[in-house]
């Protein structure tokens, strides 16, 4: 049966998932349509998210399963001076040559499918969303209960690629032109998300589709995580959800003082990209932390602490909550960027198991890229591995 409601199209389909006890959403869309934004929104609603394309990047890493076959196929001209595969050089080769793209996919796709299966089986969440630009062209499509597509106009795609990925207009147009027409995905998708408007409009489409299609047995992501005893009294760590937007906006403005105030729309935009935890004490928020998980790497990027609270008291339960959630998401490592004013408090971070790290010294490519993305002037990168068996043998 086909239903149309607002901007979303629904098609009730058969149960296809190959993983018992899991409800699997396959999420796809052309480059620059905003698939990752929609995936993060689904994660906020309680899904375990995977980006199959980023897993493919891991398979290109030096020492990983795809490195030598790709090198043998495309030659040493695609390497960086450090001996890593330069994805930009490789991309320029394959996006202009369908035969070369087919060779690359024949190397990468089987490994990605195997790794996706391992991660889905280990996930604690009952709902899983797999983001993949080539979802319909691979065996991944046969593992999904529900297929979702994300659409954006070509003008929006071009702007996002040039602004967010810093592509030249020529490269961006080449990437867009190399892919099938977006409309070719519509007849197979249970949901089409139109991601041309505001964050609020996209969120409304995603949450409406979730409420209609996702089994009611899935657990909400917004319940308090656990009770935590602070030295100043009893409090608890809580994950921020849509109902706390006003409260979170007010708290950020309070902490920032005389800086230009933010508005609810900006807080919603942050929630589309990050997860926020707060500490509540006597019904008031005293501290908050923002983080995101991508490519099996958790990154803490935002700290907000009121003048009445001490970092030594508030940070440990917040950071430990992030670590537990990151483990649930099967992350290999947690990284964080410290504000300059907090860089002197090294003993606290040492007690929590973090060490200061120079990005260029990190051997694993995906970790190094994540650290470089965090690096800003006058800031330090701290890192804590979570799962030694995966740190020693990343993929």
mmCIF file of C-alpha atoms in Angstrom:
data_model
loop_
_atom_site.group_PDB
_atom_site.id
_atom_site.type_symbol
_atom_site.label_atom_id
_atom_site.label_comp_id
_atom_site.label_asym_id
_atom_site.label_seq_id
_atom_site.Cartn_x
_atom_site.Cartn_y
_atom_site.Cartn_z
ATOM 1 C CA UNK A 1 0.000 0.000 0.000
ATOM 2 C CA UNK A 2 1.297 3.496 -0.886
ATOM 3 C CA UNK A 3 0.585 6.505 1.304
ATOM 4 C CA UNK A 4 1.465 10.161 0.763
ATOM 5 C CA UNK A 5 1.635 12.482 3.744
ATOM 6 C CA UNK A 6 3.180 15.934 3.599
ATOM 7 C CA UNK A 7 6.553 15.732 1.889
ATOM 8 C CA UNK A 8 7.089 12.015 2.619
ATOM 9 C CA UNK A 9 6.168 8.971 0.554
ATOM 10 C CA UNK A 10 5.546 5.663 2.331
ATOM 11 C CA UNK A 11 5.351 2.182 0.869
ATOM 12 C CA UNK A 12 4.628 -0.712 3.198
ATOM 13 C CA UNK A 13 6.980 -3.565 2.282
ATOM 14 C CA UNK A 14 7.904 -7.074 3.302
ATOM 15 C CA UNK A 15 10.327 -7.950 6.082
ATOM 16 C CA UNK A 16 13.701 -8.289 4.364
ATOM 17 C CA UNK A 17 16.262 -7.981 7.169
ATOM 18 C CA UNK A 18 18.819 -10.767 7.424
ATOM 19 C CA UNK A 19 19.580 -9.969 11.085
ATOM 20 C CA UNK A 20 17.029 -11.452 13.524
ATOM 21 C CA UNK A 21 15.727 -8.968 16.069
ATOM 22 C CA UNK A 22 16.908 -5.951 14.047
ATOM 23 C CA UNK A 23 14.907 -3.506 11.967
ATOM 24 C CA UNK A 24 17.269 -2.175 9.299
ATOM 25 C CA UNK A 25 16.808 1.094 7.406
ATOM 26 C CA UNK A 26 18.813 1.506 4.212
ATOM 27 C CA UNK A 27 19.473 5.219 3.658
ATOM 28 C CA UNK A 28 20.706 6.492 0.304
ATOM 29 C CA UNK A 29 20.856 9.578 -1.867
ATOM 30 C CA UNK A 30 23.220 11.272 -4.267
ATOM 31 C CA UNK A 31 26.244 13.250 -3.165
ATOM 32 C CA UNK A 32 25.452 16.532 -1.424
ATOM 33 C CA UNK A 33 21.842 15.674 -0.606
ATOM 34 C CA UNK A 34 22.457 15.530 3.158
ATOM 35 C CA UNK A 35 22.215 11.802 3.880
ATOM 36 C CA UNK A 36 24.439 12.121 6.939
ATOM 37 C CA UNK A 37 22.166 14.769 8.468
ATOM 38 C CA UNK A 38 19.198 12.418 8.114
ATOM 39 C CA UNK A 39 21.217 9.504 9.543
ATOM 40 C CA UNK A 40 22.145 11.566 12.605
ATOM 41 C CA UNK A 41 18.507 12.504 13.091
ATOM 42 C CA UNK A 42 17.605 8.805 13.044
ATOM 43 C CA UNK A 43 20.357 8.190 15.585
ATOM 44 C CA UNK A 44 18.762 10.838 17.817
ATOM 45 C CA UNK A 45 15.517 8.875 17.577
ATOM 46 C CA UNK A 46 17.251 5.725 18.799
ATOM 47 C CA UNK A 47 18.861 4.022 15.777
ATOM 48 C CA UNK A 48 22.389 2.668 15.534
ATOM 49 C CA UNK A 49 23.957 4.429 12.554
ATOM 50 C CA UNK A 50 26.537 3.189 10.074
ATOM 51 C CA UNK A 51 28.091 5.058 7.163
ATOM 52 C CA UNK A 52 29.077 2.368 4.675
ATOM 53 C CA UNK A 53 30.954 4.898 2.562
ATOM 54 C CA UNK A 54 33.209 5.847 5.475
ATOM 55 C CA UNK A 55 33.772 2.180 6.236
ATOM 56 C CA UNK A 56 34.940 1.958 2.633
ATOM 57 C CA UNK A 57 37.481 4.675 3.387
ATOM 58 C CA UNK A 58 38.844 2.548 6.234
ATOM 59 C CA UNK A 59 39.355 -0.347 3.833
ATOM 60 C CA UNK A 60 41.639 1.895 1.751
ATOM 61 C CA UNK A 61 43.984 2.502 4.671
ATOM 62 C CA UNK A 62 47.546 1.259 4.553
ATOM 63 C CA UNK A 63 47.574 -2.287 5.917
ATOM 64 C CA UNK A 64 43.811 -2.770 5.462
ATOM 65 C CA UNK A 65 42.296 -5.397 3.189
ATOM 66 C CA UNK A 66 41.778 -3.144 0.169
ATOM 67 C CA UNK A 67 45.133 -1.362 0.140
ATOM 68 C CA UNK A 68 47.271 -3.774 -1.909
ATOM 69 C CA UNK A 69 44.541 -4.766 -4.425
ATOM 70 C CA UNK A 70 43.786 -1.085 -5.105
ATOM 71 C CA UNK A 71 47.465 -0.278 -5.439
ATOM 72 C CA UNK A 72 47.909 -3.164 -7.875
ATOM 73 C CA UNK A 73 44.900 -2.006 -9.911
ATOM 74 C CA UNK A 74 45.482 1.747 -10.068
ATOM 75 C CA UNK A 75 49.227 2.135 -9.574
ATOM 76 C CA UNK A 76 51.506 4.023 -7.186
ATOM 77 C CA UNK A 77 50.542 7.429 -8.642
ATOM 78 C CA UNK A 78 47.529 7.480 -6.288
ATOM 79 C CA UNK A 79 49.746 7.417 -3.158
ATOM 80 C CA UNK A 80 50.648 10.279 -0.857
ATOM 81 C CA UNK A 81 54.307 10.851 0.097
ATOM 82 C CA UNK A 82 53.547 8.859 3.276
ATOM 83 C CA UNK A 83 52.411 5.845 1.255
ATOM 84 C CA UNK A 84 48.679 6.250 1.963
ATOM 85 C CA UNK A 85 46.078 6.130 -0.793
ATOM 86 C CA UNK A 86 45.094 9.681 -1.728
ATOM 87 C CA UNK A 87 41.304 9.492 -2.054
ATOM 88 C CA UNK A 88 41.203 12.716 -4.085
ATOM 89 C CA UNK A 89 43.546 11.297 -6.720
ATOM 90 C CA UNK A 90 41.702 7.996 -6.732
ATOM 91 C CA UNK A 91 38.391 9.809 -7.043
ATOM 92 C CA UNK A 92 39.514 11.791 -10.071
ATOM 93 C CA UNK A 93 40.419 8.513 -11.772
ATOM 94 C CA UNK A 94 37.243 6.571 -11.094
ATOM 95 C CA UNK A 95 34.566 9.268 -11.289
ATOM 96 C CA UNK A 96 35.452 9.941 -14.912
ATOM 97 C CA UNK A 97 35.771 6.265 -15.886
ATOM 98 C CA UNK A 98 32.852 3.858 -15.236
ATOM 99 C CA UNK A 99 35.060 0.813 -15.843
ATOM 100 C CA UNK A 100 37.576 2.012 -13.256
ATOM 101 C CA UNK A 101 34.749 2.687 -10.793
ATOM 102 C CA UNK A 102 33.490 -0.865 -11.290
ATOM 103 C CA UNK A 103 36.971 -2.232 -10.547
ATOM 104 C CA UNK A 104 37.208 -0.168 -7.368
ATOM 105 C CA UNK A 105 33.766 -1.239 -6.172
ATOM 106 C CA UNK A 106 34.561 -4.914 -6.820
ATOM 107 C CA UNK A 107 37.455 -4.556 -4.354
ATOM 108 C CA UNK A 108 35.704 -2.488 -1.685
ATOM 109 C CA UNK A 109 32.079 -3.650 -1.574
ATOM 110 C CA UNK A 110 32.603 -7.244 -0.320
ATOM 111 C CA UNK A 111 34.735 -6.005 2.587
ATOM 112 C CA UNK A 112 32.232 -3.279 3.441
ATOM 113 C CA UNK A 113 29.369 -5.783 3.431
ATOM 114 C CA UNK A 114 31.270 -8.100 5.772
ATOM 115 C CA UNK A 115 32.155 -5.279 8.176
ATOM 116 C CA UNK A 116 28.594 -3.894 8.167
ATOM 117 C CA UNK A 117 27.314 -7.347 9.095
ATOM 118 C CA UNK A 118 29.716 -7.606 12.024
ATOM 119 C CA UNK A 119 28.769 -4.186 13.364
ATOM 120 C CA UNK A 120 25.018 -4.742 12.993
ATOM 121 C CA UNK A 121 25.203 -8.060 14.807
ATOM 122 C CA UNK A 122 27.098 -6.470 17.714
ATOM 123 C CA UNK A 123 24.836 -3.413 17.990
ATOM 124 C CA UNK A 124 22.682 -3.187 21.127
ATOM 125 C CA UNK A 125 20.067 -1.061 19.370
ATOM 126 C CA UNK A 126 17.171 -2.831 17.669
ATOM 127 C CA UNK A 127 16.891 -0.279 14.870
ATOM 128 C CA UNK A 128 19.883 0.154 12.548
ATOM 129 C CA UNK A 129 20.330 2.725 9.770
ATOM 130 C CA UNK A 130 22.919 2.023 7.071
ATOM 131 C CA UNK A 131 23.899 5.033 4.984
ATOM 132 C CA UNK A 132 25.286 4.140 1.553
ATOM 133 C CA UNK A 133 25.425 6.157 -1.649
ATOM 134 C CA UNK A 134 25.459 2.913 -3.710
ATOM 135 C CA UNK A 135 22.837 1.132 -1.615
ATOM 136 C CA UNK A 136 20.693 0.026 -4.573
ATOM 137 C CA UNK A 137 23.724 -1.128 -6.549
ATOM 138 C CA UNK A 138 25.063 -3.519 -3.871
ATOM 139 C CA UNK A 139 23.961 -6.500 -1.811
ATOM 140 C CA UNK A 140 23.290 -4.146 1.107
ATOM 141 C CA UNK A 141 19.866 -3.418 -0.369
ATOM 142 C CA UNK A 142 18.827 -7.018 0.297
ATOM 143 C CA UNK A 143 19.568 -6.682 4.019
ATOM 144 C CA UNK A 144 17.100 -3.850 4.690
ATOM 145 C CA UNK A 145 13.539 -3.785 5.996
ATOM 146 C CA UNK A 146 12.916 -0.223 4.793
ATOM 147 C CA UNK A 147 14.604 1.822 2.058
ATOM 148 C CA UNK A 148 14.845 5.603 2.509
ATOM 149 C CA UNK A 149 16.066 8.194 0.000
ATOM 150 C CA UNK A 150 17.243 11.772 0.508
ATOM 151 C CA UNK A 151 16.672 14.380 -2.200
ATOM 152 C CA UNK A 152 18.082 17.856 -2.751
ATOM 153 C CA UNK A 153 18.044 20.105 -5.799
ATOM 154 C CA UNK A 154 21.175 20.187 -7.998
ATOM 155 C CA UNK A 155 21.740 23.790 -6.920
ATOM 156 C CA UNK A 156 21.755 22.725 -3.272
ATOM 157 C CA UNK A 157 24.078 19.799 -4.015
ATOM 158 C CA UNK A 158 26.548 22.085 -5.767
ATOM 159 C CA UNK A 159 26.508 24.654 -2.968
ATOM 160 C CA UNK A 160 27.028 22.038 -0.251
ATOM 161 C CA UNK A 161 29.924 20.357 -2.051
ATOM 162 C CA UNK A 162 31.694 23.670 -2.607
ATOM 163 C CA UNK A 163 31.055 25.023 0.894
ATOM 164 C CA UNK A 164 31.228 21.922 3.091
ATOM 165 C CA UNK A 165 33.761 19.829 1.196
ATOM 166 C CA UNK A 166 35.660 22.736 -0.354
ATOM 167 C CA UNK A 167 35.458 21.217 -3.835
ATOM 168 C CA UNK A 168 36.074 23.325 -6.885
ATOM 169 C CA UNK A 169 32.983 23.961 -9.000
ATOM 170 C CA UNK A 170 34.434 21.745 -11.734
ATOM 171 C CA UNK A 171 35.050 18.803 -9.377
ATOM 172 C CA UNK A 172 31.634 19.232 -7.728
ATOM 173 C CA UNK A 173 29.806 19.228 -11.053
ATOM 174 C CA UNK A 174 31.765 16.158 -12.146
ATOM 175 C CA UNK A 175 30.756 14.264 -8.997
ATOM 176 C CA UNK A 176 27.095 15.218 -9.420
ATOM 177 C CA UNK A 177 27.053 14.334 -13.114
ATOM 178 C CA UNK A 178 28.718 10.947 -12.516
ATOM 179 C CA UNK A 179 25.748 9.653 -10.505
ATOM 180 C CA UNK A 180 22.355 8.364 -11.673
ATOM 181 C CA UNK A 181 19.424 10.823 -11.657
ATOM 182 C CA UNK A 182 18.014 11.193 -8.151
ATOM 183 C CA UNK A 183 14.520 10.336 -9.355
ATOM 184 C CA UNK A 184 15.713 6.852 -10.343
ATOM 185 C CA UNK A 185 15.758 5.926 -6.636
ATOM 186 C CA UNK A 186 12.235 7.084 -5.840
ATOM 187 C CA UNK A 187 10.250 4.058 -7.026
ATOM 188 C CA UNK A 188 12.136 1.701 -4.688
ATOM 189 C CA UNK A 189 12.209 3.888 -1.572
ATOM 190 C CA UNK A 190 9.697 3.620 1.255
ATOM 191 C CA UNK A 191 10.472 7.204 2.323
ATOM 192 C CA UNK A 192 11.763 10.198 0.397
ATOM 193 C CA UNK A 193 13.137 13.025 2.556
ATOM 194 C CA UNK A 194 13.271 16.405 0.782
ATOM 195 C CA UNK A 195 16.331 18.053 2.305
ATOM 196 C CA UNK A 196 16.287 21.448 0.605
ATOM 197 C CA UNK A 197 14.765 23.471 3.428
ATOM 198 C CA UNK A 198 15.482 24.198 7.069
ATOM 199 C CA UNK A 199 16.693 21.770 9.716
ATOM 200 C CA UNK A 200 13.241 21.930 11.320
ATOM 201 C CA UNK A 201 11.543 20.905 8.061
ATOM 202 C CA UNK A 202 13.892 17.967 7.588
ATOM 203 C CA UNK A 203 13.496 16.908 11.211
ATOM 204 C CA UNK A 204 9.700 16.929 10.865
ATOM 205 C CA UNK A 205 9.862 14.627 7.841
ATOM 206 C CA UNK A 206 12.277 12.224 9.536
ATOM 207 C CA UNK A 207 10.380 12.046 12.823
ATOM 208 C CA UNK A 208 7.043 11.581 11.013
ATOM 209 C CA UNK A 209 8.442 8.694 8.961
ATOM 210 C CA UNK A 210 9.964 7.152 12.091
ATOM 211 C CA UNK A 211 6.673 7.277 13.976
ATOM 212 C CA UNK A 212 4.820 5.644 11.110
ATOM 213 C CA UNK A 213 7.240 2.945 10.012
ATOM 214 C CA UNK A 214 9.484 1.986 12.933
ATOM 215 C CA UNK A 215 8.263 -0.790 15.265
ATOM 216 C CA UNK A 216 7.006 0.571 18.576
ATOM 217 C CA UNK A 217 9.316 -1.825 20.460
ATOM 218 C CA UNK A 218 12.302 0.468 19.784
ATOM 219 C CA UNK A 219 13.473 2.339 22.890
ATOM 220 C CA UNK A 220 13.510 6.126 23.063
ATOM 221 C CA UNK A 221 16.941 7.713 23.053
ATOM 222 C CA UNK A 222 15.937 10.532 25.375
ATOM 223 C CA UNK A 223 15.543 8.902 28.782
ATOM 224 C CA UNK A 224 18.097 9.868 31.481
ATOM 225 C CA UNK A 225 21.194 7.724 31.126
ATOM 226 C CA UNK A 226 21.877 7.113 34.787
ATOM 227 C CA UNK A 227 21.982 8.795 38.196
ATOM 228 C CA UNK A 228 25.336 10.262 39.169
ATOM 229 C CA UNK A 229 26.445 11.478 42.607
ATOM 230 C CA UNK A 230 28.258 14.800 42.391
ATOM 231 C CA UNK A 231 30.350 16.129 45.259
ATOM 232 C CA UNK A 232 28.012 19.125 45.481
ATOM 233 C CA UNK A 233 24.923 16.951 45.891
ATOM 234 C CA UNK A 234 22.801 14.548 43.909
ATOM 235 C CA UNK A 235 22.429 15.018 40.180
ATOM 236 C CA UNK A 236 22.157 13.058 36.954
ATOM 237 C CA UNK A 237 23.381 13.025 33.392
ATOM 238 C CA UNK A 238 20.719 13.381 30.711
ATOM 239 C CA UNK A 239 20.725 13.352 26.934
ATOM 240 C CA UNK A 240 19.155 16.429 25.348
ATOM 241 C CA UNK A 241 16.117 15.836 23.164
ATOM 242 C CA UNK A 242 13.725 18.049 21.199
ATOM 243 C CA UNK A 243 11.731 18.931 24.336
ATOM 244 C CA UNK A 244 14.803 20.528 25.932
ATOM 245 C CA UNK A 245 15.684 22.885 23.053
ATOM 246 C CA UNK A 246 14.570 26.020 24.931
ATOM 247 C CA UNK A 247 16.400 24.967 28.086
ATOM 248 C CA UNK A 248 19.618 24.174 26.207
ATOM 249 C CA UNK A 249 19.534 27.463 24.300
ATOM 250 C CA UNK A 250 19.053 29.436 27.506
ATOM 251 C CA UNK A 251 21.910 27.575 29.202
ATOM 252 C CA UNK A 252 24.361 28.151 26.336
ATOM 253 C CA UNK A 253 23.528 31.867 26.305
ATOM 254 C CA UNK A 254 23.995 32.024 30.085
ATOM 255 C CA UNK A 255 27.443 30.410 29.897
ATOM 256 C CA UNK A 256 28.556 32.521 26.935
ATOM 257 C CA UNK A 257 27.696 35.736 28.762
ATOM 258 C CA UNK A 258 28.164 38.811 26.607
ATOM 259 C CA UNK A 259 28.835 36.915 23.383
ATOM 260 C CA UNK A 260 26.191 37.161 20.669
ATOM 261 C CA UNK A 261 23.229 35.038 21.812
ATOM 262 C CA UNK A 262 22.163 31.979 19.860
ATOM 263 C CA UNK A 263 18.580 31.109 18.932
ATOM 264 C CA UNK A 264 16.580 27.888 19.098
ATOM 265 C CA UNK A 265 17.100 27.293 15.381
ATOM 266 C CA UNK A 266 20.874 27.213 15.944
ATOM 267 C CA UNK A 267 20.504 24.747 18.798
ATOM 268 C CA UNK A 268 18.358 22.517 16.586
ATOM 269 C CA UNK A 269 21.020 22.693 13.890
ATOM 270 C CA UNK A 270 23.636 21.590 16.422
ATOM 271 C CA UNK A 271 21.434 18.687 17.510
ATOM 272 C CA UNK A 272 21.235 17.575 13.891
ATOM 273 C CA UNK A 273 25.017 17.206 13.896
ATOM 274 C CA UNK A 274 25.917 16.352 17.497
ATOM 275 C CA UNK A 275 24.706 14.689 20.688
ATOM 276 C CA UNK A 276 24.486 16.773 23.849
ATOM 277 C CA UNK A 277 24.567 15.566 27.442
ATOM 278 C CA UNK A 278 23.822 17.795 30.416
ATOM 279 C CA UNK A 279 24.193 17.508 34.175
ATOM 280 C CA UNK A 280 21.097 18.495 36.104
ATOM 281 C CA UNK A 281 21.469 19.538 39.732
ATOM 282 C CA UNK A 282 18.433 20.589 41.755
ATOM 283 C CA UNK A 283 16.430 20.898 38.504
ATOM 284 C CA UNK A 284 18.978 23.272 36.954
ATOM 285 C CA UNK A 285 21.488 22.560 34.212
ATOM 286 C CA UNK A 286 25.040 23.137 35.448
ATOM 287 C CA UNK A 287 27.146 21.695 32.603
ATOM 288 C CA UNK A 288 26.828 20.349 29.072
ATOM 289 C CA UNK A 289 29.024 18.506 26.610
ATOM 290 C CA UNK A 290 28.591 18.030 22.860
ATOM 291 C CA UNK A 291 30.024 15.153 20.842
ATOM 292 C CA UNK A 292 29.566 13.149 17.643
ATOM 293 C CA UNK A 293 30.396 9.632 16.505
ATOM 294 C CA UNK A 294 31.567 9.107 12.937
ATOM 295 C CA UNK A 295 33.511 6.282 11.317
ATOM 296 C CA UNK A 296 33.843 4.446 14.684
ATOM 297 C CA UNK A 297 35.471 7.544 16.215
ATOM 298 C CA UNK A 298 33.861 9.652 18.965
ATOM 299 C CA UNK A 299 34.834 13.323 19.095
ATOM 300 C CA UNK A 300 33.962 15.680 21.967
ATOM 301 C CA UNK A 301 33.778 19.207 20.583
ATOM 302 C CA UNK A 302 31.726 21.418 22.934
ATOM 303 C CA UNK A 303 31.961 22.225 26.639
ATOM 304 C CA UNK A 304 29.607 24.483 28.598
ATOM 305 C CA UNK A 305 29.989 24.879 32.380
ATOM 306 C CA UNK A 306 28.197 27.432 34.527
ATOM 307 C CA UNK A 307 30.124 29.754 36.837
ATOM 308 C CA UNK A 308 28.655 27.912 39.841
ATOM 309 C CA UNK A 309 30.116 24.528 38.833
ATOM 310 C CA UNK A 310 33.667 23.182 38.815
ATOM 311 C CA UNK A 311 35.120 21.256 35.848
ATOM 312 C CA UNK A 312 36.658 18.705 38.250
ATOM 313 C CA UNK A 313 33.183 17.813 39.491
ATOM 314 C CA UNK A 314 31.160 18.027 36.266
ATOM 315 C CA UNK A 315 33.453 16.736 33.553
ATOM 316 C CA UNK A 316 34.113 13.160 34.797
ATOM 317 C CA UNK A 317 30.460 11.990 34.764
ATOM 318 C CA UNK A 318 29.817 13.748 31.444
ATOM 319 C CA UNK A 319 32.917 12.309 29.765
ATOM 320 C CA UNK A 320 32.261 8.837 31.190
ATOM 321 C CA UNK A 321 28.712 9.001 29.816
ATOM 322 C CA UNK A 322 30.105 9.831 26.386
ATOM 323 C CA UNK A 323 32.552 6.935 26.652
ATOM 324 C CA UNK A 324 29.809 4.459 27.564
ATOM 325 C CA UNK A 325 27.649 5.639 24.678
ATOM 326 C CA UNK A 326 30.662 5.481 22.340
ATOM 327 C CA UNK A 327 31.302 1.885 23.389
ATOM 328 C CA UNK A 328 27.646 1.088 22.689
ATOM 329 C CA UNK A 329 28.219 2.588 19.228
ATOM 330 C CA UNK A 330 31.311 0.353 18.869
ATOM 331 C CA UNK A 331 33.713 3.304 18.630
ATOM 332 C CA UNK A 332 37.413 2.563 18.789
ATOM 333 C CA UNK A 333 38.587 5.836 20.320
ATOM 334 C CA UNK A 334 37.393 9.089 21.935
ATOM 335 C CA UNK A 335 39.054 12.395 21.002
ATOM 336 C CA UNK A 336 38.417 15.843 22.402
ATOM 337 C CA UNK A 337 39.458 19.408 21.802
ATOM 338 C CA UNK A 338 40.019 21.495 24.909
ATOM 339 C CA UNK A 339 39.235 25.205 25.182
ATOM 340 C CA UNK A 340 42.491 27.168 25.718
ATOM 341 C CA UNK A 341 41.500 28.146 29.272
ATOM 342 C CA UNK A 342 41.295 24.468 30.305
ATOM 343 C CA UNK A 343 44.577 23.251 28.886
ATOM 344 C CA UNK A 344 46.384 23.701 32.182
ATOM 345 C CA UNK A 345 44.189 21.114 33.967
ATOM 346 C CA UNK A 346 46.152 18.142 32.641
ATOM 347 C CA UNK A 347 45.902 16.039 35.811
ATOM 348 C CA UNK A 348 42.113 15.735 35.434
ATOM 349 C CA UNK A 349 42.429 14.362 31.912
ATOM 350 C CA UNK A 350 45.229 12.012 32.908
ATOM 351 C CA UNK A 351 43.003 10.570 35.645
ATOM 352 C CA UNK A 352 40.279 10.049 33.043
ATOM 353 C CA UNK A 353 42.741 8.176 30.819
ATOM 354 C CA UNK A 354 43.373 10.800 28.130
ATOM 355 C CA UNK A 355 46.740 11.817 26.742
ATOM 356 C CA UNK A 356 47.737 14.778 24.624
ATOM 357 C CA UNK A 357 48.452 13.754 21.047
ATOM 358 C CA UNK A 358 49.845 15.434 17.956
ATOM 359 C CA UNK A 359 47.593 14.617 15.011
ATOM 360 C CA UNK A 360 50.479 13.942 12.634
ATOM 361 C CA UNK A 361 51.853 11.275 15.002
ATOM 362 C CA UNK A 362 48.707 9.108 14.978
ATOM 363 C CA UNK A 363 49.446 6.009 12.859
ATOM 364 C CA UNK A 364 45.860 5.018 11.945
ATOM 365 C CA UNK A 365 44.756 7.195 9.011
ATOM 366 C CA UNK A 366 41.097 7.535 10.018
ATOM 367 C CA UNK A 367 42.092 8.583 13.541
ATOM 368 C CA UNK A 368 44.654 11.038 12.179
ATOM 369 C CA UNK A 369 42.085 12.651 9.888
ATOM 370 C CA UNK A 370 39.589 12.943 12.745
ATOM 371 C CA UNK A 371 42.218 14.596 14.947
ATOM 372 C CA UNK A 372 43.171 17.015 12.174
ATOM 373 C CA UNK A 373 39.502 17.943 11.737
ATOM 374 C CA UNK A 374 39.388 18.832 15.447
ATOM 375 C CA UNK A 375 42.605 20.839 15.488
ATOM 376 C CA UNK A 376 42.248 24.578 15.832
ATOM 377 C CA UNK A 377 44.642 27.319 16.784
ATOM 378 C CA UNK A 378 45.406 27.341 20.540
ATOM 379 C CA UNK A 379 43.719 24.030 21.218
ATOM 380 C CA UNK A 380 44.995 20.609 22.258
ATOM 381 C CA UNK A 381 43.846 17.170 21.103
ATOM 382 C CA UNK A 382 43.446 14.519 23.788
ATOM 383 C CA UNK A 383 42.773 10.879 22.937
ATOM 384 C CA UNK A 384 41.660 7.721 24.734
ATOM 385 C CA UNK A 385 41.438 4.302 23.022
ATOM 386 C CA UNK A 386 38.349 2.325 24.027
ATOM 387 C CA UNK A 387 38.746 -1.192 22.627
ATOM 388 C CA UNK A 388 42.274 -2.504 22.556
ATOM 389 C CA UNK A 389 41.504 -5.526 20.401
ATOM 390 C CA UNK A 390 40.225 -3.196 17.672
ATOM 391 C CA UNK A 391 42.921 -0.599 18.217
ATOM 392 C CA UNK A 392 45.576 -3.222 17.587
ATOM 393 C CA UNK A 393 43.783 -4.585 14.529
ATOM 394 C CA UNK A 394 41.649 -1.756 13.091
ATOM 395 C CA UNK A 395 39.815 -3.546 10.280
#
